[in-house]
Coordinates of C-alpha atoms in Angstrom, one line a residue:
M875 CA 68.7 -121.8 -19.6
K876 CA 70.6 -125.0 -20.3
Y877 CA 74.1 -125.1 -18.8
A878 CA 77.1 -127.4 -18.3
M879 CA 79.9 -127.2 -15.8
L880 CA 83.4 -128.5 -16.7
P881 CA 85.8 -130.1 -15.9
T882 CA 84.8 -130.3 -12.2
P883 CA 81.2 -129.9 -11.1
W884 CA 80.9 -128.0 -7.8
E885 CA 77.8 -129.0 -5.8
E886 CA 77.3 -125.5 -4.3
T887 CA 77.3 -124.0 -7.8
L888 CA 75.0 -126.6 -9.3
Q889 CA 72.5 -126.1 -6.4
A890 CA 72.4 -122.3 -7.0
L891 CA 71.8 -122.7 -10.7
D892 CA 69.2 -125.5 -10.3
A893 CA 67.4 -123.4 -7.7
A894 CA 67.1 -120.6 -10.1
G895 CA 65.4 -122.8 -12.6
H896 CA 68.3 -123.6 -15.0
E897 CA 68.8 -127.0 -16.4
R898 CA 72.1 -129.0 -16.3
V899 CA 72.7 -130.8 -19.7
P900 CA 75.5 -132.4 -21.6
L901 CA 77.9 -129.8 -23.1
E902 CA 76.6 -130.4 -26.6
Q903 CA 73.2 -129.1 -25.6
A904 CA 74.4 -126.3 -23.3
E905 CA 73.9 -122.5 -23.9
V906 CA 76.2 -121.6 -21.0
L907 CA 79.4 -123.3 -19.9
I908 CA 80.7 -122.7 -16.4
F909 CA 84.4 -123.5 -16.8
N910 CA 86.7 -124.0 -13.8
G911 CA 89.7 -125.7 -15.5
G912 CA 92.9 -124.7 -17.3
P913 CA 93.6 -124.3 -21.0
D914 CA 94.3 -128.1 -21.5
D915 CA 90.8 -128.9 -20.1
F916 CA 88.9 -126.6 -22.4
P917 CA 86.6 -128.4 -24.9
Q918 CA 87.8 -127.9 -28.4
P919 CA 85.9 -127.1 -30.4
L920 CA 83.3 -125.4 -28.3
P921 CA 79.8 -126.4 -29.4
P922 CA 78.1 -123.7 -31.3
S923 CA 75.2 -123.7 -28.9
V924 CA 77.4 -122.3 -26.2
G925 CA 77.1 -118.5 -26.3
L926 CA 78.5 -117.7 -22.9
V927 CA 81.4 -119.0 -20.8
Q928 CA 81.6 -118.1 -17.1
V929 CA 84.9 -118.6 -15.2
P930 CA 84.9 -118.5 -11.4
F931 CA 88.0 -116.3 -11.0
A932 CA 88.8 -112.7 -11.8
G933 CA 92.2 -113.5 -13.4
V934 CA 91.9 -114.9 -16.9
D935 CA 95.4 -114.5 -18.3
H936 CA 95.9 -118.3 -18.4
L937 CA 92.9 -118.7 -20.7
L938 CA 93.3 -115.8 -23.2
E939 CA 94.5 -117.9 -26.1
V940 CA 91.5 -120.2 -25.6
M941 CA 89.1 -117.3 -25.3
R942 CA 90.3 -115.7 -28.5
D943 CA 89.7 -119.0 -30.4
T944 CA 86.0 -118.9 -29.6
T945 CA 83.1 -116.7 -30.6
A946 CA 81.4 -117.0 -27.2
R947 CA 81.1 -114.2 -24.8
W948 CA 83.2 -114.7 -21.6
S949 CA 82.4 -113.5 -18.1
N950 CA 84.8 -113.6 -15.1
A951 CA 84.2 -113.1 -11.4
A952 CA 85.6 -109.5 -11.1
G953 CA 84.3 -107.9 -7.9
L954 CA 83.0 -111.1 -6.4
Y955 CA 85.8 -111.6 -4.0
D956 CA 86.8 -108.0 -3.3
A957 CA 86.3 -108.1 0.5
T958 CA 88.0 -111.5 0.9
V959 CA 91.1 -110.6 -1.0
A960 CA 91.3 -107.1 0.6
E961 CA 91.1 -108.5 4.1
S962 CA 93.8 -111.1 3.3
T963 CA 96.0 -108.4 1.9
I964 CA 95.8 -106.5 5.2
A965 CA 96.6 -109.7 7.1
L966 CA 99.7 -110.2 5.0
L967 CA 100.8 -106.5 5.3
L968 CA 100.3 -106.4 9.1
A969 CA 102.0 -109.8 9.6
Q970 CA 105.0 -108.3 7.8
L971 CA 105.0 -104.9 9.5
H972 CA 104.6 -106.6 12.9
A973 CA 107.4 -109.1 12.2
H974 CA 105.3 -112.1 13.1
K975 CA 107.5 -114.5 11.3
R976 CA 110.5 -113.4 13.3
V977 CA 108.9 -114.6 16.5
G978 CA 109.6 -118.2 15.5
T979 CA 109.1 -120.6 18.4
S980 CA 110.8 -118.6 21.2
W981 CA 109.9 -115.7 23.4
N982 CA 113.6 -114.8 23.4
N983 CA 113.2 -113.3 19.9
R984 CA 111.3 -110.4 21.3
D985 CA 114.1 -107.9 20.8
E986 CA 114.5 -108.8 17.1
V987 CA 110.7 -108.6 16.6
E988 CA 110.6 -105.2 18.2
A989 CA 113.5 -103.9 16.0
H990 CA 111.6 -104.8 12.8
T991 CA 108.1 -103.7 13.8
S992 CA 106.4 -100.7 12.2
F993 CA 102.8 -99.4 12.1
L994 CA 100.6 -98.2 9.3
F995 CA 99.5 -95.1 11.2
E996 CA 103.0 -93.8 11.6
D997 CA 103.0 -91.3 8.7
K998 CA 103.2 -94.1 6.1
T999 CA 102.1 -94.3 2.4
V1000 CA 100.6 -97.4 0.8
A1001 CA 100.6 -97.6 -3.0
V1002 CA 97.8 -99.8 -4.4
V1003 CA 99.0 -100.9 -7.8
G1004 CA 95.9 -102.0 -9.6
A1005 CA 93.1 -100.0 -8.0
G1006 CA 90.2 -101.9 -9.5
G1007 CA 87.4 -103.6 -7.5
I1008 CA 89.7 -105.3 -4.9
G1009 CA 92.0 -102.3 -4.7
K1010 CA 89.1 -99.9 -4.1
R1011 CA 87.8 -102.2 -1.3
L1012 CA 91.3 -102.4 0.1
I1013 CA 91.5 -98.6 0.2
R1014 CA 88.3 -98.4 2.2
M1015 CA 89.6 -100.9 4.7
L1016 CA 93.0 -99.1 5.0
E1017 CA 91.3 -95.8 5.8
G1018 CA 90.8 -96.9 9.4
F1019 CA 94.6 -97.3 9.8
G1020 CA 95.3 -93.8 8.6
P1021 CA 98.0 -94.2 6.0
R1022 CA 98.3 -91.9 3.0
I1023 CA 97.2 -93.8 -0.1
I1024 CA 98.4 -93.7 -3.7
A1025 CA 96.3 -95.5 -6.3
V1026 CA 97.7 -96.8 -9.6
N1027 CA 95.4 -97.7 -12.4
R1028 CA 95.5 -97.9 -16.2
S1029 CA 93.8 -94.6 -16.9
G1030 CA 95.1 -92.4 -14.1
N1031 CA 91.6 -91.3 -13.3
P1032 CA 91.1 -90.4 -9.6
V1033 CA 90.1 -93.2 -7.3
E1034 CA 87.8 -92.5 -4.4
G1035 CA 89.6 -92.6 -1.1
A1036 CA 93.1 -92.3 -2.6
D1037 CA 95.1 -89.2 -1.9
E1038 CA 96.7 -89.3 -5.3
T1039 CA 96.3 -91.4 -8.4
F1040 CA 98.8 -92.3 -11.1
A1041 CA 98.5 -94.1 -14.4
T1042 CA 100.4 -97.3 -14.8
A1043 CA 102.5 -95.7 -17.5
D1044 CA 103.8 -93.3 -14.8
I1045 CA 104.6 -96.0 -12.2
E1046 CA 108.2 -94.8 -12.0
R1047 CA 107.0 -91.8 -10.1
V1048 CA 105.3 -94.0 -7.5
W1049 CA 108.3 -96.3 -6.5
P1050 CA 110.1 -93.7 -4.5
A1051 CA 106.9 -92.1 -3.1
A1052 CA 105.5 -94.9 -1.0
D1053 CA 106.5 -97.1 1.9
Y1054 CA 104.4 -100.2 1.2
F1055 CA 103.2 -101.5 -2.2
V1056 CA 100.3 -103.8 -3.0
A1057 CA 100.3 -105.6 -6.3
L1058 CA 96.8 -106.1 -7.6
A1059 CA 97.0 -105.3 -11.3
P1060 CA 95.7 -107.7 -13.9
L1061 CA 98.4 -109.7 -15.6
T1062 CA 99.0 -108.3 -19.1
D1063 CA 102.0 -107.8 -21.4
Q1064 CA 102.4 -104.4 -19.8
T1065 CA 102.3 -105.5 -16.2
H1066 CA 104.3 -108.7 -16.5
Q1067 CA 107.2 -108.3 -14.0
L1068 CA 106.1 -104.7 -13.3
F1069 CA 107.9 -105.2 -9.9
N1070 CA 111.4 -105.7 -11.2
A1071 CA 115.0 -105.0 -10.2
A1072 CA 114.7 -101.3 -11.3
A1073 CA 111.5 -100.9 -9.3
F1074 CA 113.0 -102.4 -6.1
R1075 CA 116.1 -100.1 -6.4
A1076 CA 113.8 -97.1 -6.7
M1077 CA 111.9 -97.9 -3.6
P1078 CA 113.0 -96.8 -0.1
N1079 CA 115.0 -99.4 1.6
H1080 CA 112.3 -99.9 4.3
A1081 CA 109.7 -100.7 1.6
V1082 CA 107.5 -103.8 1.8
V1083 CA 105.9 -105.4 -1.2
I1084 CA 102.7 -107.4 -1.0
N1085 CA 101.5 -109.5 -4.0
V1086 CA 98.0 -110.8 -3.9
G1087 CA 97.4 -110.3 -7.6
R1088 CA 99.2 -112.6 -10.0
G1089 CA 102.6 -114.2 -9.4
P1090 CA 104.3 -112.9 -12.5
L1091 CA 103.6 -109.3 -11.6
V1092 CA 106.8 -109.7 -9.6
D1093 CA 110.2 -110.8 -10.9
T1094 CA 110.9 -113.4 -8.3
D1095 CA 114.7 -113.6 -8.9
A1096 CA 114.9 -109.8 -8.6
L1097 CA 112.8 -109.9 -5.4
V1098 CA 115.2 -112.4 -3.8
E1099 CA 118.2 -110.2 -4.8
A1100 CA 116.5 -107.0 -3.5
L1101 CA 115.7 -108.6 -0.2
R1102 CA 119.2 -110.0 0.2
A1103 CA 120.8 -106.7 -0.8
G1104 CA 118.6 -104.6 1.5
H1105 CA 117.1 -102.6 -1.3
I1106 CA 113.7 -103.4 0.3
A1107 CA 112.8 -104.6 3.8
G1108 CA 110.3 -107.3 3.2
A1109 CA 107.5 -109.0 1.3
G1110 CA 104.2 -110.7 1.8
L1111 CA 103.1 -113.1 -1.0
D1112 CA 99.9 -115.0 -1.6
V1113 CA 100.9 -115.6 -5.2
T1114 CA 104.3 -116.5 -6.6
D1115 CA 106.1 -117.2 -9.9
P1116 CA 106.6 -120.1 -10.1
E1117 CA 103.5 -121.4 -8.4
P1118 CA 103.5 -123.4 -6.2
L1119 CA 106.7 -122.0 -4.9
P1120 CA 109.1 -125.0 -4.7
D1121 CA 110.2 -126.4 -1.4
G1122 CA 113.7 -125.1 -0.6
H1123 CA 113.2 -121.8 -2.5
P1124 CA 115.1 -119.0 -0.8
L1125 CA 112.0 -117.0 -0.1
W1126 CA 110.7 -119.7 2.3
D1127 CA 113.6 -119.2 4.7
M1128 CA 113.8 -115.4 4.7
P1129 CA 112.6 -114.0 8.1
N1130 CA 111.3 -110.9 6.3
V1131 CA 109.0 -112.8 3.9
V1132 CA 105.5 -114.0 4.8
I1133 CA 103.9 -116.5 2.4
T1134 CA 100.4 -117.9 2.1
P1135 CA 99.6 -120.6 -0.5
H1136 CA 97.3 -118.7 -2.8
L1137 CA 94.5 -118.6 -0.2
A1138 CA 93.6 -114.9 -0.2
N1139 CA 90.3 -116.2 -1.7
P1140 CA 90.0 -119.8 -0.6
P1141 CA 88.3 -122.4 -2.8
Y1142 CA 85.3 -122.7 -0.5
S1143 CA 84.6 -119.0 -1.0
V1144 CA 84.7 -119.5 -4.7
R1145 CA 82.4 -122.4 -4.7
R1146 CA 79.9 -120.6 -2.5
R1147 CA 79.7 -117.4 -4.5
I1148 CA 80.1 -118.2 -8.1
G1149 CA 76.7 -119.9 -8.4
S1150 CA 74.7 -116.8 -7.5
H1151 CA 77.0 -114.7 -9.6
T1152 CA 76.5 -116.9 -12.6
V1153 CA 72.7 -116.8 -12.2
K1154 CA 72.8 -113.0 -12.5
V1155 CA 75.1 -113.1 -15.5
M1156 CA 72.8 -115.6 -17.2
E1157 CA 69.8 -113.4 -16.6
R1158 CA 71.6 -110.5 -18.3
F1159 CA 72.9 -112.7 -21.1
A1160 CA 69.4 -114.1 -21.8
A1161 CA 68.0 -110.6 -21.9
G1162 CA 70.6 -109.3 -24.3
E1163 CA 71.9 -106.8 -21.7
E1164 CA 75.4 -105.7 -20.8
I1165 CA 77.3 -108.0 -18.6
P1166 CA 79.4 -106.0 -16.1
T1167 CA 81.9 -108.8 -15.7
E1168 CA 82.3 -109.5 -19.4
V1169 CA 86.0 -110.0 -20.4
D1170 CA 87.6 -107.9 -23.0
T1171 CA 89.7 -110.6 -24.6
E1172 CA 92.0 -108.1 -26.3
A1173 CA 92.7 -106.2 -23.2
G1174 CA 93.2 -109.4 -21.2
Y1175 CA 90.7 -108.7 -18.4

C-alpha cells in the first residue's frame, strides 16, 4: 500500500513498512497516514485517498476533534506497550512504597526511610482503575507480589486475575476498599479528574496513587491538598496535568511523591514497535477485515 508519515518520519518505522513492501509517497497519493503529531499538525483537509490513519500511541483524546472531522478509519496502538507501561508502573509503586525518594543524599536518613516503608505482600489491596490491556498485564505482574487486586473497568465484567471487579460507575465503592490505586483509564468526559478531592478523602490515609494513564485523570490541585492534609500517603506520577509539570511546582519537593517525565513507555520503544504494528493493521485494512485497534471516535478510545 501507499503510505505517508507526518509530521516527523521515524526511520525505524519507515524501515519496517518498506521491508513489508509498502511504498512511501507524498500525502496526496497515500492510502494510509501514520500520524505522530498533535491536532495543529494534522493536514486539513485530509486527502480523500487516505482511508486509514494510524497513530503511535494508545491515548487519542488530544486528537478526537480532528478524528471526528474525517471519514477515515483510525487505529491506535492499544496493547502494543502493555508490558513496558506495566513494568514502569510497578517501578513507581515500589519506589514509593520503599520510600526511595526519602533517602536523598545521606545514609543518615535511614530511620525516616524505614518509618515510611511498606510492602505489597503485607495484606495489601491494589485497585487497577482502567483494567484494559495494560491493566491486565499489570495484574499478571502483580500476582507474584501477592496483593489482593480490585479491577475497575467500564463494564464491570470480571477481569482475569482480579479478586473483584467493579464498573467505573461504581468507583465510589472502591476508594475505601484499596490501599494502592493505579490510574490507567482512558481519558474521557466520564474519567476526567476521576481522582478528585472526594476520592482522596474516601481513601484510607495510607493510600498511594500511581498515575501512568493520562494526566487529567487526576485533579492536580486536589492531589497536592490531599498530600499536604494527610488524606493520602503518597503518589507516583509518570503523567501530570499540566504536562510538563512546571519547575517549582509543589509536587517536585514533596518527599512522598515520585515523578518520572512521561517515560513509562519511552520514545525509542514507540519508534521500534509501531512499524510492525502498522504493517499488521494495513494488512487487515487492505483485506477489509476488522482492525482490533480501531478507535471508536464517539467513545474516545
